[in-house]
Amino acid sequence: MTLYTAPLLPSGLQDSLTPATEYDRHVTNKLLDRFTLFGYAQVAPPLMEFEDTLLSGKGAAHQYNSFRVMDNASQRMMAVRADITPQIERIARSRLHQKDAPSVLRLSYAGQVLRVAPSGLSPKRQLRQAGIEMIGQRSHISSLEVLTAALESLELLGLNQLVVSFSLAGLFEALFHHCLPASQAIIHKAIIHKDMGSLPEAMPYKQQTLDLLHGTVVTDGLPASAQEMINHMCELQKEIQQRFAHVTFLYDPFDSLGFDYHEGVCFTLLDCATRQELARGGNYRLDHHISGCGVTFYVDRLIDTALNIPPSPPMQHLSATTSYAQGKAWRDEGTVTIHATQPTLASRVTFE
């Protein structure tokens, strides 16, 4: 007797079977449908691009976490995307430079990404992403629209107890850019570890930094760029609180982990019950004249967290003598039909 040995998949990769695939389709469609109602047009960039294109600009943040492959046709190196956002920026940049380009582009996307190493606690290296990007002039309105669309989308999935954690990418540089590199390193380490006692006595804006780390919003005495970020965040929080009374807010102004190419107000959306990160986004700059704001959803986590997953449709087993018209009538009503493969036996396939 020959024993069957299942082939091994690479670490971090796995088959997705039903019902997970059904949940995936439901979650993704819910997100994309809501994005469409906000005026976002869906685009679908390729899974791979030339390395020097995909990993340039904002894509450089993923240069060490992207798989490479040689393109036999051009003899040039290609990279598999580790994040879809840089591709959306490339599309937007080319569109905005056209003669009849709109002043603001609203683009949505959904697809899979592949990474050399997993991130966070999840061992997965192949991930599903979905999101939106609003690209054009920077304004308070764009941040408000993107965050509103994100929260509405999560509500559709039954997630009503949400946490919005704000951070300010670039705040550290705005406060301490004129300090010596050695001093910057000491200050940065103390801030990241929330070690107030290690902050140098002679550092600039020490009292304001302590207040910010303790969750107190202060702007007095800070540089204009820092004041602008903080005021933008406060206005955004006030507007969102009026629209979503059930949302809880956190505030970690110096948290820049995962916001490599962002600038200004950024946010992370978490499920209040599990504290699992569901999405993150914020503002960034493409060049001196073009800015953007976007949010990326982690679809794999939403599949595990979403509550409004519809039940499986009803199923009807049909005998081999059932007419085509009768079977079609069942299907038109939304019933799954399983046709018998033998005159007296209805076959059903299940996945364990």
Tab-separated table of N, CA and C in Angstrom, residues 65-189:
chain	number	residue	atom	x	y	z
A	65	ASN	N	11.596	43.648	1.804
A	65	ASN	CA	10.548	42.671	2.102
A	65	ASN	C	9.813	42.249	0.838
A	66	SER	N	10.479	42.398	-0.318
A	66	SER	CA	9.857	42.073	-1.604
A	66	SER	C	10.623	40.967	-2.310
A	67	PHE	N	9.892	40.003	-2.848
A	67	PHE	CA	10.501	38.950	-3.653
A	67	PHE	C	10.890	39.510	-5.021
A	68	ARG	N	12.011	39.017	-5.557
A	68	ARG	CA	12.463	39.405	-6.887
A	68	ARG	C	12.456	38.204	-7.813
A	69	VAL	N	12.278	38.490	-9.104
A	69	VAL	CA	12.306	37.447	-10.123
A	69	VAL	C	12.835	38.068	-11.406
A	70	MET	N	13.564	37.274	-12.192
A	70	MET	CA	14.101	37.768	-13.458
A	70	MET	C	13.050	37.643	-14.559
A	71	ASP	N	12.841	38.712	-15.313
A	71	ASP	CA	11.929	38.709	-16.452
A	71	ASP	C	12.698	38.251	-17.684
A	72	ASN	N	12.363	37.066	-18.185
A	72	ASN	CA	13.089	36.524	-19.340
A	72	ASN	C	12.916	37.384	-20.586
A	73	ALA	N	11.772	38.049	-20.716
A	73	ALA	CA	11.510	38.830	-21.922
A	73	ALA	C	12.406	40.058	-22.017
A	74	SER	N	12.560	40.765	-20.902
A	74	SER	CA	13.332	42.009	-20.925
A	74	SER	C	14.710	41.884	-20.291
A	75	GLN	N	14.953	40.749	-19.614
A	75	GLN	CA	16.198	40.552	-18.873
A	75	GLN	C	16.370	41.609	-17.776
A	76	ARG	N	15.260	42.050	-17.236
A	76	ARG	CA	15.289	43.007	-16.128
A	76	ARG	C	14.676	42.356	-14.892
A	77	MET	N	15.118	42.811	-13.729
A	77	MET	CA	14.585	42.283	-12.483
A	77	MET	C	13.197	42.863	-12.213
A	78	MET	N	12.299	41.975	-11.784
A	78	MET	CA	10.968	42.399	-11.370
A	78	MET	C	10.799	42.100	-9.882
A	79	ALA	N	9.884	42.811	-9.254
A	79	ALA	CA	9.577	42.598	-7.842
A	79	ALA	C	8.095	42.306	-7.692
A	80	VAL	N	7.791	41.394	-6.769
A	80	VAL	CA	6.398	41.093	-6.422
A	80	VAL	C	5.964	42.094	-5.352
A	81	ARG	N	4.803	42.669	-5.532
A	81	ARG	CA	4.384	43.729	-4.612
A	81	ARG	C	4.214	43.211	-3.188
A	82	ALA	N	4.707	43.991	-2.241
A	82	ALA	CA	4.497	43.721	-0.824
A	82	ALA	C	3.443	44.650	-0.238
A	83	ASP	N	3.018	45.618	-1.040
A	83	ASP	CA	1.996	46.578	-0.636
A	83	ASP	C	1.420	47.179	-1.919
A	84	ILE	N	0.121	47.401	-1.951
A	84	ILE	CA	-0.513	47.923	-3.160
A	84	ILE	C	-0.453	49.445	-3.219
A	85	THR	N	-0.330	50.097	-2.075
A	85	THR	CA	-0.388	51.558	-2.037
A	85	THR	C	0.598	52.242	-2.977
A	86	PRO	N	1.884	51.845	-3.028
A	86	PRO	CA	2.798	52.513	-3.969
A	86	PRO	C	2.352	52.393	-5.423
A	87	GLN	N	1.689	51.300	-5.779
A	87	GLN	CA	1.190	51.159	-7.146
A	87	GLN	C	0.053	52.150	-7.423
A	88	ILE	N	-0.799	52.363	-6.431
A	88	ILE	CA	-1.881	53.331	-6.594
A	88	ILE	C	-1.299	54.731	-6.768
A	89	GLU	N	-0.242	55.030	-6.043
A	89	GLU	CA	0.405	56.335	-6.178
A	89	GLU	C	0.999	56.499	-7.574
A	90	ARG	N	1.567	55.421	-8.114
A	90	ARG	CA	2.120	55.489	-9.477
A	90	ARG	C	1.014	55.785	-10.486
A	91	ILE	N	-0.107	55.084	-10.351
A	91	ILE	CA	-1.237	55.318	-11.250
A	91	ILE	C	-1.735	56.757	-11.119
A	92	ALA	N	-1.860	57.220	-9.887
A	92	ALA	CA	-2.358	58.575	-9.657
A	92	ALA	C	-1.407	59.621	-10.221
A	93	ARG	N	-0.113	59.397	-10.038
A	93	ARG	CA	0.866	60.366	-10.530
A	93	ARG	C	0.766	60.526	-12.048
A	94	SER	N	0.624	59.404	-12.751
A	94	SER	CA	0.529	59.474	-14.211
A	94	SER	C	-0.785	60.114	-14.649
A	95	ARG	N	-1.866	59.852	-13.908
A	95	ARG	CA	-3.168	60.425	-14.257
A	95	ARG	C	-3.203	61.929	-13.996
A	96	LEU	N	-2.619	62.364	-12.875
A	96	LEU	CA	-2.696	63.771	-12.498
A	96	LEU	C	-1.889	64.673	-13.422
A	97	HIS	N	-0.941	64.091	-14.153
A	97	HIS	CA	-0.137	64.889	-15.068
A	97	HIS	C	-0.736	64.935	-16.474
A	98	GLN	N	-1.888	64.302	-16.663
A	98	GLN	CA	-2.558	64.387	-17.958
A	98	GLN	C	-3.285	65.724	-18.092
A	99	LYS	N	-3.526	66.119	-19.340
A	99	LYS	CA	-4.068	67.449	-19.612
A	99	LYS	C	-5.451	67.640	-18.997
A	100	ASP	N	-6.300	66.621	-19.083
A	100	ASP	CA	-7.675	66.742	-18.594
A	100	ASP	C	-7.855	66.095	-17.221
A	101	ALA	N	-6.781	66.034	-16.444
A	101	ALA	CA	-6.827	65.347	-15.152
A	101	ALA	C	-7.707	66.106	-14.159
A	102	PRO	N	-8.455	65.377	-13.319
A	102	PRO	CA	-9.228	66.038	-12.261
A	102	PRO	C	-8.291	66.569	-11.181
A	103	SER	N	-8.774	67.508	-10.391
A	103	SER	CA	-7.934	68.071	-9.329
A	103	SER	C	-7.717	67.075	-8.201
A	104	VAL	N	-8.658	66.160	-8.022
A	104	VAL	CA	-8.554	65.137	-6.980
A	104	VAL	C	-8.919	63.786	-7.580
A	105	LEU	N	-8.095	62.781	-7.296
A	105	LEU	CA	-8.373	61.418	-7.738
A	105	LEU	C	-8.825	60.590	-6.547
A	106	ARG	N	-9.871	59.817	-6.742
A	106	ARG	CA	-10.337	58.882	-5.724
A	106	ARG	C	-10.244	57.478	-6.311
A	107	LEU	N	-9.336	56.670	-5.765
A	107	LEU	CA	-9.091	55.333	-6.290
A	107	LEU	C	-9.244	54.301	-5.182
A	108	SER	N	-9.828	53.153	-5.524
A	108	SER	CA	-9.948	52.038	-4.585
A	108	SER	C	-9.273	50.814	-5.179
A	109	TYR	N	-8.988	49.834	-4.327
A	109	TYR	CA	-8.281	48.639	-4.786
A	109	TYR	C	-8.544	47.483	-3.836
A	110	ALA	N	-8.293	46.292	-4.325
A	110	ALA	CA	-8.333	45.072	-3.513
A	110	ALA	C	-7.461	44.044	-4.209
A	111	GLY	N	-6.662	43.331	-3.444
A	111	GLY	CA	-5.785	42.338	-4.047
A	111	GLY	C	-4.889	41.696	-3.009
A	112	GLN	N	-3.996	40.845	-3.481
A	112	GLN	CA	-3.095	40.118	-2.601
A	112	GLN	C	-1.678	40.665	-2.726
A	113	VAL	N	-0.948	40.566	-1.629
A	113	VAL	CA	0.454	40.969	-1.601
A	113	VAL	C	1.275	39.816	-1.035
A	114	LEU	N	2.548	39.817	-1.352
A	114	LEU	CA	3.450	38.750	-0.912
A	114	LEU	C	4.676	39.385	-0.289
A	115	ARG	N	5.083	38.889	0.876
A	115	ARG	CA	6.205	39.480	1.604
A	115	ARG	C	7.242	38.431	1.955
A	116	VAL	N	8.481	38.864	2.002
A	116	VAL	CA	9.584	37.972	2.340
A	116	VAL	C	9.442	37.484	3.775
A	117	ALA	N	9.084	38.380	4.671
A	117	ALA	CA	8.950	38.032	6.085
A	117	ALA	C	7.584	38.468	6.591
A	118	PRO	N	6.982	37.703	7.503
A	118	PRO	CA	5.688	38.110	8.066
A	118	PRO	C	5.855	39.328	8.952
A	119	SER	N	4.757	40.023	9.187
A	119	SER	CA	4.786	41.188	10.063
A	119	SER	C	3.860	40.949	11.247
A	120	GLY	N	4.242	41.492	12.395
A	120	GLY	CA	3.425	41.316	13.586
A	120	GLY	C	3.444	39.884	14.085
A	121	LEU	N	2.347	39.470	14.700
A	121	LEU	CA	2.260	38.135	15.280
A	121	LEU	C	1.790	37.088	14.284
A	122	SER	N	1.231	37.525	13.160
A	122	SER	CA	0.726	36.572	12.174
A	122	SER	C	1.876	35.961	11.380
A	123	PRO	N	1.845	34.637	11.150
A	123	PRO	CA	2.904	33.998	10.359
A	123	PRO	C	2.693	34.139	8.857
A	124	LYS	N	1.575	34.724	8.426
A	124	LYS	CA	1.244	34.780	7.003
A	124	LYS	C	2.180	35.717	6.245
A	125	ARG	N	2.537	35.268	5.039
A	125	ARG	CA	3.333	36.121	4.149
A	125	ARG	C	2.552	36.511	2.897
A	126	GLN	N	1.474	35.814	2.626
A	126	GLN	CA	0.571	36.200	1.543
A	126	GLN	C	-0.679	36.777	2.182
A	127	LEU	N	-0.944	38.051	1.911
A	127	LEU	CA	-1.994	38.781	2.606
A	127	LEU	C	-2.954	39.424	1.617
A	128	ARG	N	-4.166	39.667	2.089
A	128	ARG	CA	-5.168	40.369	1.289
A	128	ARG	C	-5.267	41.807	1.775
A	129	GLN	N	-5.279	42.729	0.835
A	129	GLN	CA	-5.438	44.141	1.154
A	129	GLN	C	-6.620	44.722	0.381
A	130	ALA	N	-7.216	45.739	0.954
A	130	ALA	CA	-8.214	46.547	0.252
A	130	ALA	C	-8.094	47.948	0.819
A	131	GLY	N	-8.415	48.940	0.007
A	131	GLY	CA	-8.280	50.287	0.526
A	131	GLY	C	-8.670	51.352	-0.466
A	132	ILE	N	-8.479	52.592	-0.041
A	132	ILE	CA	-8.774	53.751	-0.874
A	132	ILE	C	-7.646	54.762	-0.750
A	133	GLU	N	-7.477	55.553	-1.807
A	133	GLU	CA	-6.514	56.647	-1.806
A	133	GLU	C	-7.192	57.865	-2.422
A	134	MET	N	-7.121	58.982	-1.722
A	134	MET	CA	-7.631	60.259	-2.217
A	134	MET	C	-6.428	61.155	-2.449
A	135	ILE	N	-6.134	61.437	-3.713
A	135	ILE	CA	-4.873	62.078	-4.067
A	135	ILE	C	-5.143	63.382	-4.802
A	136	GLY	N	-4.490	64.443	-4.348
A	136	GLY	CA	-4.639	65.768	-4.935
A	136	GLY	C	-4.091	66.799	-3.980
A	137	GLN	N	-4.909	67.754	-3.598
A	137	GLN	CA	-4.496	68.776	-2.657
A	137	GLN	C	-4.729	68.298	-1.228
A	138	ARG	N	-3.760	68.565	-0.349
A	138	ARG	CA	-3.939	68.197	1.051
A	138	ARG	C	-4.944	69.138	1.706
A	139	SER	N	-5.851	68.567	2.459
A	139	SER	CA	-6.821	69.379	3.188
A	139	SER	C	-7.390	68.555	4.333
A	140	HIS	N	-8.006	69.258	5.258
A	140	HIS	CA	-8.684	68.586	6.362
A	140	HIS	C	-9.822	67.719	5.837
A	141	ILE	N	-10.434	68.155	4.740
A	141	ILE	CA	-11.580	67.438	4.176
A	141	ILE	C	-11.187	66.043	3.712
A	142	SER	N	-9.997	65.892	3.114
A	142	SER	CA	-9.583	64.574	2.619
A	142	SER	C	-9.392	63.591	3.765
A	143	SER	N	-8.760	64.036	4.855
A	143	SER	CA	-8.587	63.153	6.013
A	143	SER	C	-9.933	62.747	6.587
A	144	LEU	N	-10.844	63.701	6.671
A	144	LEU	CA	-12.172	63.424	7.224
A	144	LEU	C	-12.930	62.441	6.345
A	145	GLU	N	-12.843	62.614	5.031
A	145	GLU	CA	-13.561	61.715	4.117
A	145	GLU	C	-13.015	60.296	4.200
A	146	VAL	N	-11.696	60.157	4.175
A	146	VAL	CA	-11.086	58.826	4.187
A	146	VAL	C	-11.398	58.095	5.483
A	147	LEU	N	-11.274	58.783	6.608
A	147	LEU	CA	-11.542	58.134	7.890
A	147	LEU	C	-13.028	57.821	8.038
A	148	THR	N	-13.889	58.681	7.545
A	148	THR	CA	-15.330	58.413	7.573
A	148	THR	C	-15.670	57.180	6.743
A	149	ALA	N	-15.109	57.102	5.537
A	149	ALA	CA	-15.358	55.939	4.680
A	149	ALA	C	-14.866	54.658	5.342
A	150	ALA	N	-13.725	54.737	6.016
A	150	ALA	CA	-13.173	53.560	6.684
A	150	ALA	C	-14.086	53.086	7.808
A	151	LEU	N	-14.557	54.000	8.628
A	151	LEU	CA	-15.404	53.622	9.758
A	151	LEU	C	-16.770	53.119	9.291
A	152	GLU	N	-17.332	53.746	8.262
A	152	GLU	CA	-18.604	53.253	7.719
A	152	GLU	C	-18.449	51.835	7.173
A	153	SER	N	-17.331	51.575	6.510
A	153	SER	CA	-17.097	50.246	5.941
A	153	SER	C	-17.019	49.191	7.030
A	154	LEU	N	-16.361	49.512	8.129
A	154	LEU	CA	-16.258	48.557	9.232
A	154	LEU	C	-17.611	48.358	9.910
A	155	GLU	N	-18.410	49.414	9.976
A	155	GLU	CA	-19.753	49.272	10.547
A	155	GLU	C	-20.593	48.289	9.742
A	156	LEU	N	-20.439	48.318	8.419
A	156	LEU	CA	-21.195	47.395	7.563
A	156	LEU	C	-20.862	45.941	7.866
A	157	LEU	N	-19.672	45.715	8.393
A	157	LEU	CA	-19.252	44.356	8.737
A	157	LEU	C	-19.605	44.003	10.179
A	158	GLY	N	-20.390	44.858	10.822
A	158	GLY	CA	-20.837	44.579	12.181
A	158	GLY	C	-19.863	44.992	13.255
A	159	LEU	N	-18.854	45.771	12.896
A	159	LEU	CA	-17.838	46.199	13.861
A	159	LEU	C	-18.166	47.610	14.326
A	160	ASN	N	-18.832	47.707	15.458
A	160	ASN	CA	-19.294	48.999	15.961
A	160	ASN	C	-18.499	49.502	17.156
A	161	GLN	N	-17.722	48.653	17.777
A	161	GLN	CA	-16.908	49.065	18.919
A	161	GLN	C	-15.463	49.207	18.442
A	162	LEU	N	-15.142	50.389	17.951
A	162	LEU	CA	-13.853	50.611	17.303
A	162	LEU	C	-13.023	51.636	18.058
A	163	VAL	N	-11.728	51.514	17.897
A	163	VAL	CA	-10.765	52.451	18.475
A	163	VAL	C	-10.006	53.117	17.339
A	164	VAL	N	-9.926	54.435	17.375
A	164	VAL	CA	-9.092	55.189	16.441
A	164	VAL	C	-7.885	55.694	17.217
A	165	SER	N	-6.707	55.215	16.837
A	165	SER	CA	-5.470	55.637	17.489
A	165	SER	C	-4.736	56.596	16.560
A	166	PHE	N	-4.612	57.851	16.987
A	166	PHE	CA	-3.960	58.872	16.176
A	166	PHE	C	-2.462	58.922	16.462
A	167	SER	N	-1.688	59.186	15.425
A	167	SER	CA	-0.264	59.481	15.570
A	167	SER	C	0.088	60.576	14.578
A	168	LEU	N	1.251	61.179	14.773
A	168	LEU	CA	1.663	62.319	13.948
A	168	LEU	C	3.026	62.025	13.339
A	169	ALA	N	3.017	61.523	12.114
A	169	ALA	CA	4.269	61.218	11.424
A	169	ALA	C	4.991	62.520	11.092
A	170	GLY	N	6.226	62.611	11.521
A	170	GLY	CA	7.008	63.822	11.281
A	170	GLY	C	7.047	64.770	12.461
A	171	LEU	N	6.297	64.472	13.529
A	171	LEU	CA	6.316	65.355	14.697
A	171	LEU	C	7.694	65.369	15.353
A	172	PHE	N	8.315	64.206	15.451
A	172	PHE	CA	9.647	64.142	16.061
A	172	PHE	C	10.623	65.029	15.287
A	173	GLU	N	10.603	64.926	13.951
A	173	GLU	CA	11.513	65.724	13.131
A	173	GLU	C	11.197	67.210	13.264
A	174	ALA	N	9.919	67.549	13.370
A	174	ALA	CA	9.538	68.956	13.498
A	174	ALA	C	10.071	69.572	14.789
A	175	LEU	N	10.160	68.773	15.836
A	175	LEU	CA	10.611	69.284	17.131
A	175	LEU	C	12.122	69.227	17.307
A	176	PHE	N	12.750	68.199	16.751
A	176	PHE	CA	14.153	67.954	17.101
A	176	PHE	C	15.084	67.874	15.899
A	177	HIS	N	14.676	68.405	14.745
A	177	HIS	CA	15.506	68.275	13.544
A	177	HIS	C	16.828	69.023	13.659
A	178	HIS	N	16.880	70.060	14.506
A	178	HIS	CA	18.115	70.835	14.621
A	178	HIS	C	19.037	70.300	15.724
A	179	CYS	N	18.638	69.235	16.409
A	179	CYS	CA	19.510	68.626	17.422
A	179	CYS	C	20.590	67.788	16.744
A	180	LEU	N	21.686	67.587	17.440
A	180	LEU	CA	22.747	66.727	16.927
A	180	LEU	C	22.234	65.290	16.813
A	181	PRO	N	22.761	64.518	15.847
A	181	PRO	CA	22.295	63.132	15.670
A	181	PRO	C	22.360	62.303	16.947
A	182	ALA	N	23.418	62.472	17.736
A	182	ALA	CA	23.544	61.699	18.975
A	182	ALA	C	22.424	62.057	19.952
A	183	SER	N	22.109	63.346	20.039
A	183	SER	CA	21.021	63.776	20.921
A	183	SER	C	19.678	63.276	20.411
A	184	GLN	N	19.485	63.312	19.096
A	184	GLN	CA	18.248	62.797	18.514
A	184	GLN	C	18.047	61.328	18.862
A	185	ALA	N	19.127	60.551	18.800
A	185	ALA	CA	19.032	59.120	19.092
A	185	ALA	C	18.611	58.887	20.541
A	186	ILE	N	19.169	59.672	21.461
A	186	ILE	CA	18.827	59.523	22.880
A	186	ILE	C	17.363	59.897	23.118
A	187	ILE	N	16.948	61.013	22.537
A	187	ILE	CA	15.562	61.468	22.707
A	187	ILE	C	14.589	60.464	22.093
A	188	HIS	N	14.923	59.998	20.899
A	188	HIS	CA	14.034	59.058	20.204
A	188	HIS	C	13.875	57.763	20.991
A	189	LYS	N	14.970	57.236	21.514
A	189	LYS	CA	14.908	55.996	22.293
A	189	LYS	C	14.046	56.176	23.536
